[in-house]
Amino acid sequence: MTTHVDPVTEPPVSVDADADDEVTTDPGWFRKAVVYQIYPRSFADSDDDGIGDLPGIISKLDYLKKLGVDVVWLSPIYTSPQDDNGYDISNYRDVDPIFGTLADLQKLTDGLHSRGMKLVMDLVVNHTSDEHPWFVESRSSKDNPKRDWYWWRTPREHPETDTPAEPNNWGSAFSGPAWEFDQATGEYYLHLFSRKQPDLNWESPEVRAAVYEMMNWWLDRGVDGFRMDVINFISKDTALPDGPRADGKLFGDGSLHFMSGPRIHEFLHEMHLEVFAGRDKPLLTVGEMPGVTVDDAVLFTDPARREVDMVFQFEHVALDQEDGNKWRPRKLRLTDLKRSLGRWQDALAERGWNSLYWGNHDQARAVSRFGDDGHYRELSAKMLAGILHLHRGTPYVYQGEELGMTNMSFGAISDYRDIEVLNHHREATTHLGHTDAEVLAALAPLNRDNARTPVQWDASRHGGFTTGSPWIAVNPNTSHINAAEQEDNPDSVFSFYRQVIALRHSEPVVAEGDFTMLLPDDEHVYAFRRSLSAAATAASSAAAPGVQLLVLGNFSGQDRTVALDGGGWGDDEAGAAEPELGHYPAELVLGNYPLEATGTHAEITLRPWELKVFRRQHNT
């Protein structure tokens, strides 16, 4: 999809206009927090039907508490035909029976709250299921009161064949056209994803009111916020014009007409006023926004504008793809990754906030994608954790990431479950002339099912996920990669994640400090400095000195030696003890090899996939 490149230029929302909606608790609590994503059908199965469920999650709450996370983000558990694994919702106010009941969800909510954790629900309001009562009414007749709750258009003449055709040339994200013909009324409806996921028409005030009422209903039940799926797609150019069609593509790219569209800021601010304003507890709002630019993100996340707390952007997870096409993978260059993440760090340094992630339910496993899932799996998994979590922003841990779970090897298309994969395979082999072997090879590195194999709890046949037949196969490496082996092992990936999370909680510099990228042109070593001045620290801790962290990670399987000007600290002392200048000795506070007692030097050698985090105090 084409990235939306023009920042919205509308004036910022007035701070004074909504001065009465502040909550009484710390609105920036999420800066110190770590979020853990659960994909329910793959987390833990309590009734052995092969599908994870809410009671299964409840049984693992002490595990999450031990890990140290602050928030659980729950992928959709609403009633759904499961065409897109729950992202096609047919009832927003009930739990699908495959996952449990509303009573189970309340027990989960209470269990998290009693352990000091919060619950964020995944929310899909760009589209519904075609089985949702709203759409059933909408498609029943052209004059139904809910007809304009969705995007309906009459056929147009095909520009090449003069036959009735789709209203425009847009393609669906899940292959095929973005329009489905409805025989009953003789019109097409828009679906940017599956044909069973018709897009809601947010131009309708009634649609927006219904969505806000539903969101308030969930908050009243104790939910602590929402992660909102493709939320920047809800405002569309009402003309729905054709998009450019690239050579070799069957359909046009309509993203310029629906990504961060003309009324998106208006809609999100209205949502804030109608749903979140005046609530008496801290909440979290996260907008998943494909194609969002850094300029747009500053507007979306500026607290004064009251839209969302942070966005999920996809720039860094498209760097290992040719022209953003995940089915054409390429080797990631570390310098590209540093430029991308560094640009987001810089852009949101003064206003707004970053979300930090390597993986989620839509991405391949982090250690297989960015690390080395072979000989150096544990070391690289730990290094990736340290690098990510010590950036400025709120880090997200996807289930199993804390164990170093890897990509799966799928032997045949019948082993896959993801609609995106199945549709692409059918289109590529049927219409684009590719062989089955070619398509399977292209699918392997980045397909979404890599992340959707069940969590590996122990070394048993199905990894302790279920004693039944799992809905998707468990990775056979559960024999040596599992929670039972790691939870009480001080040298495990799990234990290292606990250390990294604890460092965020204990060191204000991690949440609040400035970010400075170092060695931007080095193709193997990722290095940066975090700094919190004595004055800034004193605001939260009386008379406390300033603190700096120096973070170094080797993204290769060979020793790498780097030279750091001033020892990486941004001054001429090279990390030496200079108390008269207000500088103190540096100590190694975190590493994935045995810790050494030495401080930093102008030249440092990092072993394969090594992480080193140094800390020093300073009074300047």
mmCIF file of C-alpha atoms in Angstrom, residues 503 507 509 529-534 537 545-551 565-579 581-589 599-600 613-620:
data_model
loop_
_atom_site.group_PDB
_atom_site.id
_atom_site.type_symbol
_atom_site.label_atom_id
_atom_site.label_comp_id
_atom_site.label_asym_id
_atom_site.label_seq_id
_atom_site.Cartn_x
_atom_site.Cartn_y
_atom_site.Cartn_z
ATOM 1 C CA LEU A 503 14.928 -1.601 34.654
ATOM 2 C CA GLU A 507 15.041 3.950 36.243
ATOM 3 C CA VAL A 509 15.718 7.761 32.530
ATOM 4 C CA ARG A 529 22.373 7.042 24.758
ATOM 5 C CA ARG A 530 19.516 7.925 27.104
ATOM 6 C CA SER A 531 19.950 10.992 29.317
ATOM 7 C CA LEU A 532 17.906 12.535 32.100
ATOM 8 C CA SER A 533 19.291 15.727 33.593
ATOM 9 C CA ALA A 534 19.636 16.336 37.307
ATOM 10 C CA THR A 537 15.210 13.867 37.756
ATOM 11 C CA PRO A 545 21.548 13.325 40.284
ATOM 12 C CA GLY A 546 21.111 13.042 36.545
ATOM 13 C CA VAL A 547 21.437 9.618 34.951
ATOM 14 C CA GLN A 548 22.638 8.361 31.604
ATOM 15 C CA LEU A 549 22.400 4.936 29.971
ATOM 16 C CA LEU A 550 24.656 3.790 27.151
ATOM 17 C CA VAL A 551 23.098 0.921 25.178
ATOM 18 C CA ASP A 565 33.670 9.476 20.905
ATOM 19 C CA GLY A 566 33.868 10.497 24.532
ATOM 20 C CA GLY A 567 33.064 6.944 25.505
ATOM 21 C CA GLY A 568 29.582 7.440 24.097
ATOM 22 C CA TRP A 569 28.546 9.803 26.877
ATOM 23 C CA GLY A 570 28.543 13.000 24.867
ATOM 24 C CA ASP A 571 31.490 14.585 26.678
ATOM 25 C CA ASP A 572 35.261 14.252 26.802
ATOM 26 C CA GLU A 573 35.592 12.105 29.892
ATOM 27 C CA ALA A 574 35.162 8.752 28.144
ATOM 28 C CA GLY A 575 33.272 7.443 31.141
ATOM 29 C CA ALA A 576 36.107 7.986 33.589
ATOM 30 C CA ALA A 577 35.487 9.032 37.184
ATOM 31 C CA GLU A 578 35.696 12.826 37.294
ATOM 32 C CA PRO A 579 33.801 13.800 40.472
ATOM 33 C CA LEU A 581 33.309 17.690 36.907
ATOM 34 C CA GLY A 582 30.148 16.065 38.157
ATOM 35 C CA HIS A 583 30.747 12.757 36.337
ATOM 36 C CA TYR A 584 30.873 9.394 38.070
ATOM 37 C CA PRO A 585 32.124 5.923 37.088
ATOM 38 C CA ALA A 586 29.987 3.948 34.686
ATOM 39 C CA GLU A 587 28.762 0.507 35.653
ATOM 40 C CA LEU A 588 27.497 -2.313 33.480
ATOM 41 C CA VAL A 589 23.912 -2.776 34.674
ATOM 42 C CA GLY A 599 33.215 0.621 32.934
ATOM 43 C CA THR A 600 33.118 1.935 29.375
ATOM 44 C CA VAL A 613 23.933 -1.415 29.005
ATOM 45 C CA PHE A 614 26.070 1.003 31.043
ATOM 46 C CA ARG A 615 24.772 3.477 33.598
ATOM 47 C CA ARG A 616 26.386 6.534 35.106
ATOM 48 C CA GLN A 617 25.275 9.436 37.265
ATOM 49 C CA HIS A 618 26.134 13.040 36.560
ATOM 50 C CA ASN A 619 25.338 16.389 38.121
ATOM 51 C CA THR A 620 25.193 18.406 34.898
#
